[in-house]
Coordinates of C-alpha atoms in Angstrom, one line a residue:
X225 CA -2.8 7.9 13.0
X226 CA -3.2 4.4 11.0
X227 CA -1.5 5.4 8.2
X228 CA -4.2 5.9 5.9
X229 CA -3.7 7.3 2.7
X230 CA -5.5 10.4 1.6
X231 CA -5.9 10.8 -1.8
X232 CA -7.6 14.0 -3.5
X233 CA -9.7 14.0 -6.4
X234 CA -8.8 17.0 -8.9
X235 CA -10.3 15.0 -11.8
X236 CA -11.5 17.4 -13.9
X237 CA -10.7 19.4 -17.3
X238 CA -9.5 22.8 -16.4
X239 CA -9.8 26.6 -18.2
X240 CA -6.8 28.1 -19.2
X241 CA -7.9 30.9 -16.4
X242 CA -8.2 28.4 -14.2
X243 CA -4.7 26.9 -14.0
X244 CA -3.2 29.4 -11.6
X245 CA -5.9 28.7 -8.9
X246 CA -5.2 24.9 -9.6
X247 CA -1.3 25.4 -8.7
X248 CA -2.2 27.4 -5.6
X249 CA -4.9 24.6 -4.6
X250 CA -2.1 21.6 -5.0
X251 CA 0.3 23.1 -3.0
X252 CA -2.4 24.0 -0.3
X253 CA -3.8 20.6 -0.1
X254 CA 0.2 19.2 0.3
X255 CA 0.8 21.5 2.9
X256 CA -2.1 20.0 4.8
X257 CA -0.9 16.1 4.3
X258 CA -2.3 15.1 1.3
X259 CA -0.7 12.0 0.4
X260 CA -1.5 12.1 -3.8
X261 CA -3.9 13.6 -6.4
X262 CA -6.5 12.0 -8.6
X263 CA -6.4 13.8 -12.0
X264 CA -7.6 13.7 -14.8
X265 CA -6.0 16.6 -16.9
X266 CA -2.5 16.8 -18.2
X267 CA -2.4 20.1 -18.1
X268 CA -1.7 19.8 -14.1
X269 CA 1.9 18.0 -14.8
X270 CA 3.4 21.0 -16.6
X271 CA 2.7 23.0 -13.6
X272 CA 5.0 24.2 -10.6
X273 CA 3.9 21.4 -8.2
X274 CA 5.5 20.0 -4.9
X275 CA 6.8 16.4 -4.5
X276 CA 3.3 15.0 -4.6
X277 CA 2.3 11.8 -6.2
X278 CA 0.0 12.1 -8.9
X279 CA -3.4 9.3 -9.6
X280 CA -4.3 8.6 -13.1
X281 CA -7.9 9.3 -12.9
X282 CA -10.4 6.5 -14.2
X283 CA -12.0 9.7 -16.1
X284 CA -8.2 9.4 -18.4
X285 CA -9.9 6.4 -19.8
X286 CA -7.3 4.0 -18.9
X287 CA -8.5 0.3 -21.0
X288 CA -5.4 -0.9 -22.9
X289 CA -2.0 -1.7 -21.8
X290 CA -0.2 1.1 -24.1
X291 CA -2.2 3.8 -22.3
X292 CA -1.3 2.5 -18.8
X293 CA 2.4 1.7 -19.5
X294 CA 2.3 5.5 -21.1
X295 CA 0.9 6.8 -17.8
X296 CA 3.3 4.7 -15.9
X297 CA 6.3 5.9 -17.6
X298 CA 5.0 9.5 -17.5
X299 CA 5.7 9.6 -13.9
X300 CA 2.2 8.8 -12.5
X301 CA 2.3 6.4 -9.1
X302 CA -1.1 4.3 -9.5
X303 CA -4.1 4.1 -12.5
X304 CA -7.3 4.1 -11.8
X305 CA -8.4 1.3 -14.4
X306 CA -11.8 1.6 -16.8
X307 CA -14.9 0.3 -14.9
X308 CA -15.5 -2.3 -18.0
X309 CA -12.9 -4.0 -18.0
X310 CA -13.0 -7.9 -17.8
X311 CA -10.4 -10.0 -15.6
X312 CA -8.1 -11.0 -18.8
X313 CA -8.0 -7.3 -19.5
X314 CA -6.6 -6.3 -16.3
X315 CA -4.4 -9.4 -16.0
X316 CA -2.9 -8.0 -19.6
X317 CA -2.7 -4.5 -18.4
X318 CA -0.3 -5.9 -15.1
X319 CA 1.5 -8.1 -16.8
X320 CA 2.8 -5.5 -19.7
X321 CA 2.9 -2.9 -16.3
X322 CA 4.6 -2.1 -13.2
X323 CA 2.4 0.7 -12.0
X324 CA 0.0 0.0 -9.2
X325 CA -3.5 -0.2 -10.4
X326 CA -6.5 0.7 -8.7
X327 CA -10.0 -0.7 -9.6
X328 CA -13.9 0.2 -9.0
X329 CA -16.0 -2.8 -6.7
X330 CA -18.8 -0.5 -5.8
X331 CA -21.6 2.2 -6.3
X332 CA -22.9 3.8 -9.7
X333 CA -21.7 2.9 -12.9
X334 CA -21.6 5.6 -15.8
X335 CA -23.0 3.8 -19.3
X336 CA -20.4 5.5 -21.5
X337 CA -16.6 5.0 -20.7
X338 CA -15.2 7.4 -18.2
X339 CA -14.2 10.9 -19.6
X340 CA -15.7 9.8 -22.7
X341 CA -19.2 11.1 -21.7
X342 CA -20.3 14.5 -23.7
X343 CA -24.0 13.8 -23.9
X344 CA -24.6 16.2 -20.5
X345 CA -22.9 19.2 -22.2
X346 CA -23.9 18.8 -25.6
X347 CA -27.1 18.4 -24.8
X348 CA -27.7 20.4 -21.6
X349 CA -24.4 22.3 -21.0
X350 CA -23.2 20.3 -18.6
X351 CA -19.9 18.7 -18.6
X352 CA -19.7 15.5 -17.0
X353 CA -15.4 15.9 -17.8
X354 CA -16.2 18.8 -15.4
X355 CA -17.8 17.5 -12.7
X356 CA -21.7 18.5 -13.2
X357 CA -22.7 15.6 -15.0
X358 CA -26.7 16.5 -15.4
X359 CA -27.3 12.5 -16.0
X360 CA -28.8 11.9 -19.1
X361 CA -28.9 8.2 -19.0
X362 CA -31.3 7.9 -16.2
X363 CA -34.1 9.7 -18.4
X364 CA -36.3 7.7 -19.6
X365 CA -36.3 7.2 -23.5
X366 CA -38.1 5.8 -26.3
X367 CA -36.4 3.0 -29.0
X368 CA -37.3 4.1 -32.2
X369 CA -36.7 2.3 -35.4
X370 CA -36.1 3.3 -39.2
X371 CA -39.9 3.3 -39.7
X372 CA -40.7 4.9 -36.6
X373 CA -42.3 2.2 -34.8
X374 CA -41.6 2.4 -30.9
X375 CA -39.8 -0.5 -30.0
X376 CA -39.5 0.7 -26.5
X377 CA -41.6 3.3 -25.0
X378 CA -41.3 5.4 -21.8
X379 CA -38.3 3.2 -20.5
X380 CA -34.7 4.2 -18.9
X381 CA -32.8 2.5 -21.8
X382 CA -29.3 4.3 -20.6
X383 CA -29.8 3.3 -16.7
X384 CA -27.5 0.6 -15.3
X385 CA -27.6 -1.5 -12.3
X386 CA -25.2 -0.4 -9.6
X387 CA -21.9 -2.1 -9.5
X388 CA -21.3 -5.0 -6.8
X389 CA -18.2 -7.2 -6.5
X390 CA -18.3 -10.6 -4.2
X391 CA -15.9 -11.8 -2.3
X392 CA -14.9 -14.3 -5.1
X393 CA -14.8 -11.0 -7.7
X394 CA -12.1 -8.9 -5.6
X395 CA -9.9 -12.2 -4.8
X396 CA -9.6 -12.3 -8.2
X397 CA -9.1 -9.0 -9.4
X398 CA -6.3 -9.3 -6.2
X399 CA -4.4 -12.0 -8.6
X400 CA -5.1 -10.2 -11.8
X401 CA -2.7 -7.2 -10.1
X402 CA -5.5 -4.8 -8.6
X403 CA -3.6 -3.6 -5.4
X404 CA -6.6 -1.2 -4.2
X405 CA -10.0 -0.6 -4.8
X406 CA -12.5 1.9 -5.4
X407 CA -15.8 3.0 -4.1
X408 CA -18.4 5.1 -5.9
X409 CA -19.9 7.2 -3.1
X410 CA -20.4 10.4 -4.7
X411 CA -23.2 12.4 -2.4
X412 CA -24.2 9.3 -0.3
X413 CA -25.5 9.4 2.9
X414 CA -23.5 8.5 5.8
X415 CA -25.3 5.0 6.5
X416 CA -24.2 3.9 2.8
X417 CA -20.3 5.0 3.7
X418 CA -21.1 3.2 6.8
X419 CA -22.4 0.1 5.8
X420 CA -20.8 -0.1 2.4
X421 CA -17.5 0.6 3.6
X422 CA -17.6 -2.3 6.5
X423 CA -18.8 -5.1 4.3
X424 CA -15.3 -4.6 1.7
X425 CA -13.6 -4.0 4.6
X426 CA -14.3 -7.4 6.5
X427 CA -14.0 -9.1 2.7
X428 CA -10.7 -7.8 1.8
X429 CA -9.7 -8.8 5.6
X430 CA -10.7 -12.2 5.2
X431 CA -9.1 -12.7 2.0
X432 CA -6.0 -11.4 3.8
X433 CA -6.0 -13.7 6.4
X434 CA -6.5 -16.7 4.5
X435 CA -3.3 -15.6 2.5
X436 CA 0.6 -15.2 3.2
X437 CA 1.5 -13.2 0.4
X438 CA -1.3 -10.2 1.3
X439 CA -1.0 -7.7 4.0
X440 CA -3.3 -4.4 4.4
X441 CA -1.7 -1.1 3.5
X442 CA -2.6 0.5 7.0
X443 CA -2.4 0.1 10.5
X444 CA -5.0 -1.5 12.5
X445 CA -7.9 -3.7 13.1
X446 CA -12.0 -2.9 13.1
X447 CA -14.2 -4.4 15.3
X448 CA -17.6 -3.6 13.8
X449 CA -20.4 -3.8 15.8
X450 CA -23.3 -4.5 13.2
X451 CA -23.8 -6.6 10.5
X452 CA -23.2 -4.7 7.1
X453 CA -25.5 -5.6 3.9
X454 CA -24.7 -3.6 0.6
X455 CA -28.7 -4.2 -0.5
X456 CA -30.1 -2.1 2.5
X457 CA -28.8 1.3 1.5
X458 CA -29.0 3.3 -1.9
X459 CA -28.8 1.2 -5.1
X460 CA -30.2 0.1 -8.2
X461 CA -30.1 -3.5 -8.2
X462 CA -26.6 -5.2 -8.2
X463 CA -24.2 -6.1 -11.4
X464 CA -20.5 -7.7 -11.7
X465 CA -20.5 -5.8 -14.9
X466 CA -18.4 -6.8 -17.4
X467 CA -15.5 -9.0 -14.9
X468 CA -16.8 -12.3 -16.1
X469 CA -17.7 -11.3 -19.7
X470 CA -21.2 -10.0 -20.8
X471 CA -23.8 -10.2 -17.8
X472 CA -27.3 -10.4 -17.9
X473 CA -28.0 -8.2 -14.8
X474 CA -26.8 -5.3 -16.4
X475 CA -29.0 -2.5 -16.7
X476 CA -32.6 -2.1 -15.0
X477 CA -35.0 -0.7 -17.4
X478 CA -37.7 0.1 -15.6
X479 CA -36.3 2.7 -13.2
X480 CA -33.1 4.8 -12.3
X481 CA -34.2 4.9 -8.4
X482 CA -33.0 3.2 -5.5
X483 CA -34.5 -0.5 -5.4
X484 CA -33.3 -1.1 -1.7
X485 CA -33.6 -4.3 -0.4
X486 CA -36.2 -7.3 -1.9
X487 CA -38.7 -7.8 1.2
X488 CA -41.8 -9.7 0.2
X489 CA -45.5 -9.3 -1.2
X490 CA -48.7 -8.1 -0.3
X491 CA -50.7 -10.9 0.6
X492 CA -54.4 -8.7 0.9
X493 CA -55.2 -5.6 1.1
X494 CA -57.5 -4.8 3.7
X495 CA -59.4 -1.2 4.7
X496 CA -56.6 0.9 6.0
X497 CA -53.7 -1.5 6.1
X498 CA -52.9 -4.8 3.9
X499 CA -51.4 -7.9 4.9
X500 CA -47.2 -8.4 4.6
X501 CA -46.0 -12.1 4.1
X502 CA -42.0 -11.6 3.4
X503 CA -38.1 -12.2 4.7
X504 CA -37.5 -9.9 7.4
X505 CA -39.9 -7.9 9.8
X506 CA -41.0 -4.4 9.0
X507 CA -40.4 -1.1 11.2
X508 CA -42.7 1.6 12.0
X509 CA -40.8 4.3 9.1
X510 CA -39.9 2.3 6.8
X511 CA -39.8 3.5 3.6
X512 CA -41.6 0.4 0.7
X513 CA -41.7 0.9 -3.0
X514 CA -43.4 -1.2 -5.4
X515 CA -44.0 -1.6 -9.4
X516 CA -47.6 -0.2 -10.0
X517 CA -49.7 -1.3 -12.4
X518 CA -48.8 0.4 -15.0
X519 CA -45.1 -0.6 -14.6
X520 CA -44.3 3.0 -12.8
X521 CA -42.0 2.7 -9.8
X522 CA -44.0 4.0 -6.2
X523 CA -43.6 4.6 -3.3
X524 CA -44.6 4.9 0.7
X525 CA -43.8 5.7 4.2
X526 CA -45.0 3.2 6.8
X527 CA -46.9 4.5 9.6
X528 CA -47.4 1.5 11.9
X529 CA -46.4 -2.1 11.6
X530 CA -48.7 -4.9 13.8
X531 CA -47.4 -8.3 13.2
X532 CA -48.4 -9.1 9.7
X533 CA -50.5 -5.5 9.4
X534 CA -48.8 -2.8 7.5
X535 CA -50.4 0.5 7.7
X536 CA -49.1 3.0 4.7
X537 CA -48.9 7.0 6.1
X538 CA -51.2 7.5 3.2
X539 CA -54.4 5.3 4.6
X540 CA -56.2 5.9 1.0
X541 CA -53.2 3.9 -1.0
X542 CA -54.8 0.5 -2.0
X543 CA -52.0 -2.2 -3.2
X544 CA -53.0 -5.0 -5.5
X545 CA -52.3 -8.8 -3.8
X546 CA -49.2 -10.2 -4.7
X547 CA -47.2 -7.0 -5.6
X548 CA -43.4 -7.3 -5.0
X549 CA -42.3 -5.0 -1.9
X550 CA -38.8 -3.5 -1.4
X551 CA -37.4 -1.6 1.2
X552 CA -35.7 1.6 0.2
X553 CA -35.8 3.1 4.0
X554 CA -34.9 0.7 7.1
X555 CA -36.0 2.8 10.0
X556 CA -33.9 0.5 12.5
X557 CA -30.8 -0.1 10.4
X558 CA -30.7 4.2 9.5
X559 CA -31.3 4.8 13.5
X560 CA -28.5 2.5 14.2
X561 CA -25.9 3.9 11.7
X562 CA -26.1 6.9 13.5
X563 CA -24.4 5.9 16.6
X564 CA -20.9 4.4 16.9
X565 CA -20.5 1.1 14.7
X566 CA -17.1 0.5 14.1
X567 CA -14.0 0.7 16.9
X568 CA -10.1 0.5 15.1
X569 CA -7.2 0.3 17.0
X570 CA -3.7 -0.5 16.4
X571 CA -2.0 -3.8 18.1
X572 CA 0.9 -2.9 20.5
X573 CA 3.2 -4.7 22.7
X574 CA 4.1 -3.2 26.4
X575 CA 7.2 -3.8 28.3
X576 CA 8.5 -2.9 31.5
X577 CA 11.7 -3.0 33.0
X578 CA 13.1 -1.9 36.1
X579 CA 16.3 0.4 35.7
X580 CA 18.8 1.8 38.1
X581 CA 17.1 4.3 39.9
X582 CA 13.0 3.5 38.7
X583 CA 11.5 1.7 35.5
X584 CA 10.9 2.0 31.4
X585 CA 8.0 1.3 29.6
X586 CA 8.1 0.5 26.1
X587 CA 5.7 0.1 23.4
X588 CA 6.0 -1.2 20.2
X589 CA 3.8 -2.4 16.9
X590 CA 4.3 -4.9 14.3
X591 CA 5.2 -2.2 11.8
X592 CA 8.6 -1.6 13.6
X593 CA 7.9 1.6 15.5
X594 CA 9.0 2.0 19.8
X595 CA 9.0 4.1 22.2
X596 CA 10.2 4.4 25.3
X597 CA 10.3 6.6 28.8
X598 CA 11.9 6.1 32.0
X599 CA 10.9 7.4 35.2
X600 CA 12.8 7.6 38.9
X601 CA 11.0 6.7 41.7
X602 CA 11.1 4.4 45.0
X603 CA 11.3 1.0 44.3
X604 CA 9.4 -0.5 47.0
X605 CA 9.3 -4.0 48.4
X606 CA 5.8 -5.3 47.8
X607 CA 4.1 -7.6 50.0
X608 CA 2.4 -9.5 47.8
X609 CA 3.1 -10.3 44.0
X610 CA 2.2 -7.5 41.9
X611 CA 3.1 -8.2 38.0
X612 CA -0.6 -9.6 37.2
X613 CA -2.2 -6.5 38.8
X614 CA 0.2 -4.3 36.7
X615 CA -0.1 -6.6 33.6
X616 CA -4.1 -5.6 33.5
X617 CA -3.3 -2.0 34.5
X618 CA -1.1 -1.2 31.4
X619 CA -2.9 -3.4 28.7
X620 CA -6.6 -2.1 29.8
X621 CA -8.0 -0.4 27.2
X622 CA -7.8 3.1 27.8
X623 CA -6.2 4.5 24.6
X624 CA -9.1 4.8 21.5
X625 CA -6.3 3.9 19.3
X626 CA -4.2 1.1 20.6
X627 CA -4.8 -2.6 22.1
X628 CA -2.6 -4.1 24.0
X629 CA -2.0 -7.6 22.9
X630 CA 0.7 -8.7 25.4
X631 CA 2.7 -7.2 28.6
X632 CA 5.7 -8.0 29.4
X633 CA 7.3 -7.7 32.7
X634 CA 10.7 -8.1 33.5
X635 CA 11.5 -7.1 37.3
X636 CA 13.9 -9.0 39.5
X637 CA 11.6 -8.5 42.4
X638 CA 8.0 -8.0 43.4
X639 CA 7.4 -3.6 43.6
X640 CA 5.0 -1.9 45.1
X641 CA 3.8 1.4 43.0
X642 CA 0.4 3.4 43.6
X643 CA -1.3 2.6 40.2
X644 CA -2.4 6.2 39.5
X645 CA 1.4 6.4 39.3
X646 CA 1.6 3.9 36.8
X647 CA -1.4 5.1 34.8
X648 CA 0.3 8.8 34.7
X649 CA 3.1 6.9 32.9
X650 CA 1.6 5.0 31.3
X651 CA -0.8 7.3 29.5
X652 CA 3.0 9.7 28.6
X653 CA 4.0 6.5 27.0
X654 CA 1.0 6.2 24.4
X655 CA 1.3 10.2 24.2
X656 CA 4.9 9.1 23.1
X657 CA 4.0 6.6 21.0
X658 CA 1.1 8.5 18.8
X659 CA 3.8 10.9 18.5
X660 CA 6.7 8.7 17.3
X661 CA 4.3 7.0 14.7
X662 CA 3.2 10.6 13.0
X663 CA 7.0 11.6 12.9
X664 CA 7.6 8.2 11.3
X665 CA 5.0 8.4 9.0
X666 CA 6.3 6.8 5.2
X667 CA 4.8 9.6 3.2
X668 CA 6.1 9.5 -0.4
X669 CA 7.4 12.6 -2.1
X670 CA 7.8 12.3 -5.8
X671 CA 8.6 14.6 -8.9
X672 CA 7.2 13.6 -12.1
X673 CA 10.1 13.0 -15.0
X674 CA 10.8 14.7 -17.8
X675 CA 9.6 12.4 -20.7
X676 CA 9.5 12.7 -24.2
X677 CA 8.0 9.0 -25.0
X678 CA 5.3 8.5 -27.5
X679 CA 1.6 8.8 -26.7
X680 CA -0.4 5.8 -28.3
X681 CA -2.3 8.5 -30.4
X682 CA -0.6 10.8 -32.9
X683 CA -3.6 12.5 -33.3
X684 CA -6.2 13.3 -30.8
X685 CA -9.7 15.3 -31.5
X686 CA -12.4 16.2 -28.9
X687 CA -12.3 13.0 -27.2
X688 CA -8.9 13.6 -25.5
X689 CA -10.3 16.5 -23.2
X690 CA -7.8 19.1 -24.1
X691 CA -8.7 22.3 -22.6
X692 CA -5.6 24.4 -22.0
X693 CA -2.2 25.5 -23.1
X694 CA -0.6 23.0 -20.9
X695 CA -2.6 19.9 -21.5
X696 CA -1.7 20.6 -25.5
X697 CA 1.9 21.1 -24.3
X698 CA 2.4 17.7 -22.5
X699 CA 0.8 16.2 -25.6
X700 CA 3.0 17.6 -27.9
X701 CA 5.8 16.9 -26.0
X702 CA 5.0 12.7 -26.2
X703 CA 4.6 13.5 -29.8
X704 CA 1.1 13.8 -30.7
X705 CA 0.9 15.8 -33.8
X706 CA -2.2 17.6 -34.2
X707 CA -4.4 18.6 -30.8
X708 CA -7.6 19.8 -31.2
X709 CA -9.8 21.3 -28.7
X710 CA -12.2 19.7 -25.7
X711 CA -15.5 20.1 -26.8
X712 CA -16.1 22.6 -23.8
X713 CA -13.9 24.8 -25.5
X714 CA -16.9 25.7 -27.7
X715 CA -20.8 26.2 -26.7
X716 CA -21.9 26.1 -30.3
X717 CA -21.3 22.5 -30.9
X718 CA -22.4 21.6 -34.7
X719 CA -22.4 18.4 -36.6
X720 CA -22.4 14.9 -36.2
X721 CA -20.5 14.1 -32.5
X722 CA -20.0 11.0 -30.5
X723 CA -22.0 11.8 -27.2
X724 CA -20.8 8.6 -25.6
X725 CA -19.6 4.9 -26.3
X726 CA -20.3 2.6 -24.3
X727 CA -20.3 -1.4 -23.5
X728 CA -24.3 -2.0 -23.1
X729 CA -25.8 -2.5 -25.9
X730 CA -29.8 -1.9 -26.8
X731 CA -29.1 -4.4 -29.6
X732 CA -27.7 -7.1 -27.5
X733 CA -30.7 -6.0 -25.2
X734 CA -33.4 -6.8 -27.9
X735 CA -31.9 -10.1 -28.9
X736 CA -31.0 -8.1 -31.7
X737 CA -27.0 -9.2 -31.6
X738 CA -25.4 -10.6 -34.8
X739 CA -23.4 -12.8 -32.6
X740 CA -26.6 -14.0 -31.0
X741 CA -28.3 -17.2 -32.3
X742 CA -31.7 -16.4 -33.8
X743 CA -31.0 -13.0 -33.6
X744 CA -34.2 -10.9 -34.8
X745 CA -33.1 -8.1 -37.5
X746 CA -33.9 -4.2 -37.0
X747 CA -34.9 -1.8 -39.0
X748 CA -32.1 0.3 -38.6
X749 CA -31.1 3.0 -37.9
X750 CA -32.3 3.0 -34.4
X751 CA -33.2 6.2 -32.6
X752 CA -33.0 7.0 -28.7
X753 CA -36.2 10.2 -28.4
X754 CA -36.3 12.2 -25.6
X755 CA -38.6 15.0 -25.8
X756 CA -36.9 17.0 -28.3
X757 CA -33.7 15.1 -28.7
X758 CA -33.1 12.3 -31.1
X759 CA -30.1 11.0 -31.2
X760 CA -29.0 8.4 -33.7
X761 CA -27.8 4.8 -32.3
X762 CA -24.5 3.0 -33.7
X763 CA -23.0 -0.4 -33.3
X764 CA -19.4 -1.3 -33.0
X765 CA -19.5 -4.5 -33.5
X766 CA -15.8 -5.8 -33.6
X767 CA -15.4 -3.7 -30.5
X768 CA -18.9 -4.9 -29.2
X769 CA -19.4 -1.2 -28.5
X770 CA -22.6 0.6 -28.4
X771 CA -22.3 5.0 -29.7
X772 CA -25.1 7.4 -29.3
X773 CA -24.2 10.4 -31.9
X774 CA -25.6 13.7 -31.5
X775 CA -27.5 14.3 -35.1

């Protein structure tokens, strides 16, 4: 209906027993419309598949230019880029590339790159490359030295903020060559899709209106009726990650949770309620968490708000003055998400014409599309002009798709017509209409080419994810010369593995940086313990990359 794309993620590594349900599952989901795939194993373009566009999946780990223009002339239609990527990286990527390139603005961040994250299955059996990521980096850890000295204790060293871009951010990722973006929502609510989804959507839209050269990929406008804030549903505080260079809001130490929304203090703390001084009002249902006194992340339900006076559900909980309140639960804002918040409909222009024997309507959009009917009837005199009384008939707003932005009638005399008759045509016309647009829908078919060109690796171990016969085919036939196995291949992992690599780094953390001035010095090497795991921390430092091995 607006020409929005669908795109399906298959992003996972596949079993070799697995590949025929994986054909069968493609062609299903193109039969049903699907407009591309998301993937993230190889193995899927040596199958038998229809004309379907295939999606580099971010889990590909798609950072440098010669990946990308490998993907690119491997058939695939758009890339979804590496979360950690800075501006000058992605300008380098467009400019040595003509594929379209997608990029994350939103939602959870993963600490390790993308399909480069084994520390689930090694260490609990679940494979984050196959989409049961158990999430190991929101445990909390302690930072152990050479000596064994704790230098953190009890603290969630892995756990990042979640990722935020402002208006400023996605203008310029626009000019850097990003040509759509991505949101995280994996297992969110519907008031985060909601909410989340309507503030980009009025950004991008501004940024298109202010611009000549910008223009929105589908049909329509929104008219939302609320006023979308990012901070007042699920997330962990807010980062820009890497887009500028190095940030300092990067990770959040103290807890994985949802932080919500920053309200205010307590200002006393009275019998059976306590005193709010803050922002914004509070609701009775609200949901407030705090930092206890021992640095532990809490939380409440509110049972009543008068003025000032907050009473907690739990009448017993006693809140020291001056502790930081946030909102995780906005009992007004969640009740209003539920209802309708957001109309879109499509522009259209109406005409009418008078014809030999009755009259034609005609609509038509900005994108090119018509349609048209005629009817015979009696052309009757009128006695009084009728073309404004018509002109508000046909452009009221009776279709939930369409708005009529201008009526034009061309009559050489004043006709009289009952206006149920004109609303019966009316309503074939937009019946029409919807029907012309879904027949002249520009749905791309493409085959992927046969290729032969050189993968940037000739050799690739565990870390390129190769799980079946046809995923070691396609590399073999870009000329990669030795394939070993995914590391899901095999559940007795042994040795010393890379569990993930990633761009935070405890060292940088600490002050602890070489490139820092007045760095202090560690007594390395540094240990992340977890119960029973202890896995051994190492520093990339050319790359400014962080690795946790698996001992």
């Amino acid at each position: 209906q607006y020409y929005v794309r669908v795109y399906v993620a298959l992003n996972t590594i596949i079993y070799e027993d697995e590949l025929a349900e994986v054909e069968q599952l493609i062609w299903q989901l193109w039969h049903i419309g699907v407009d591309a795939l998301i993937v993230q194993d190889m193995g899927i373009t040596k199958l038998n598949l229809p004309p379907i566009p295939l999606h580099a999946s971010t889990q590909c780990d798609n950072r440098t230019p010669e990946k990308v223009k490998f993907l690119q002339e491997a058939g695939f239609r758009q890339v979804v880029l590496a979360r950690e990527l800075s501006l000058q990286q992605i300008k380098e990527i467009s400019s040595q590339t003509n594929v379209a390139l997608e990029a994350f603005i939103h939602g959870a961040l993963c600490v390790s790159y993308s399909g480069q994250c084994y520390m689930s299955y090694a260490l609990g059996g679940r494979s984050a490359n196959r989409g049961v990521c158990a999430q190991f980096c929101r445990l909390p850890y302690d930072l152990v030295d050479a000596k064994g000295k704790v230098l953190m204790r009890d603290k969630y060293l892995l756990s990042l903020r979640d990722l935020h871009r402002s208006k400023q951010d996605i203008e310029a990722m626009i000019d850097a060559g990003v040509s759509s973006f991505k949101i995280e929502g994996r297992l969110k609510e519907m008031a985060y899709c909601k909410n989340v989804t309507a503030w980009y959507r009025q950004t991008i839209d501004e940024i298109i209106a202010s611009r000549s050269d910008l223009k929105r990929s589908s049909s329509g406008k929104e008219q939302i009726n609320f006023q979308p804030r990012p901070d007042r549903v699920f997330n962990r505080g807010f980062t820009d990650y890497f887009l500028k260079g190095r940030p300092k809001d990067l990770y959040n130490f103290d807890t994985p949770k949802s932080m919500g929304e920053e309200m205010g203090f307590v200002r006393a703390q009275k019998l059976q309620h306590f005193i709010y001084l803050g922002k914004e009002d509070l609701n009775n249902g609200d949901g407030l968490s705090y930092f206890d006194e021992n640095g532990k992340f809490a939380g409440f339900r509110v049972n009543k708000v008068e003025g000032n006076k907050v009473y907690p559900a739990n009448a017993s909980l006693r809140l020291k003055t001056g502790i930081k309140l946030f909102r995780t639960a906005n009992q007004a804002f969640d009740a209003a998400m539920e209802k309708t918040t957001a109309q879109r409909r499509i522009d259209v222009e109406m005409a009418c014409w008078e014809t030999q024997d009755g009259f034609a309507l005609q609509l038509s959009d900005a994108e090119g599309h018509r349609a048209a009917i005629q009817f015979a009837c009696e052309k009757t005199p009128a006695q009084k002009p009728q073309r404004e009384h018509l002109r508000a008939l046909l452009s009221k707003a009776t279709h939930p798709l369409f708005s009529v932005q201008d009526c034009h009638i061309d009559w050489k005399g004043e006709y009289f017509l009952p206006s149920s008759q004109w609303t019966e045509q009316r309503n074939r016309l937009y019946e029409l209409f919807v029907k012309t647009r879904k027949i002249q829908y520009p749905k791309e078919e493409y085959r992927l080419p046969q290729t032969q060109h050189a993968y940037p690796q000739e050799k690739l171990n565990y870390l390129g994810n190769v799980l079946n016969s046809q995923a070691k085919a396609f590399y073999q036939q870009h000329q990669v010369t030795q394939v070993e196995p995914a590391l899901e291949a095999d559940e007795n992992i042994q040795g010393k593995i890379e569990l993930m690599r990633c761009k935070h780094c405890l060292r940088y953390a600490l002050k602890a940086c070489p490139k820092q001035a007045d760095h202090q010095v560690l007594d390395e090497p540094l240990h992340l313990v977890y119960k029973q795991y202890r896995l051994p921390l190492a520093f990339d430092c050319r790359r400014c990359e962080m690795i946790i091995l698996k001992a």
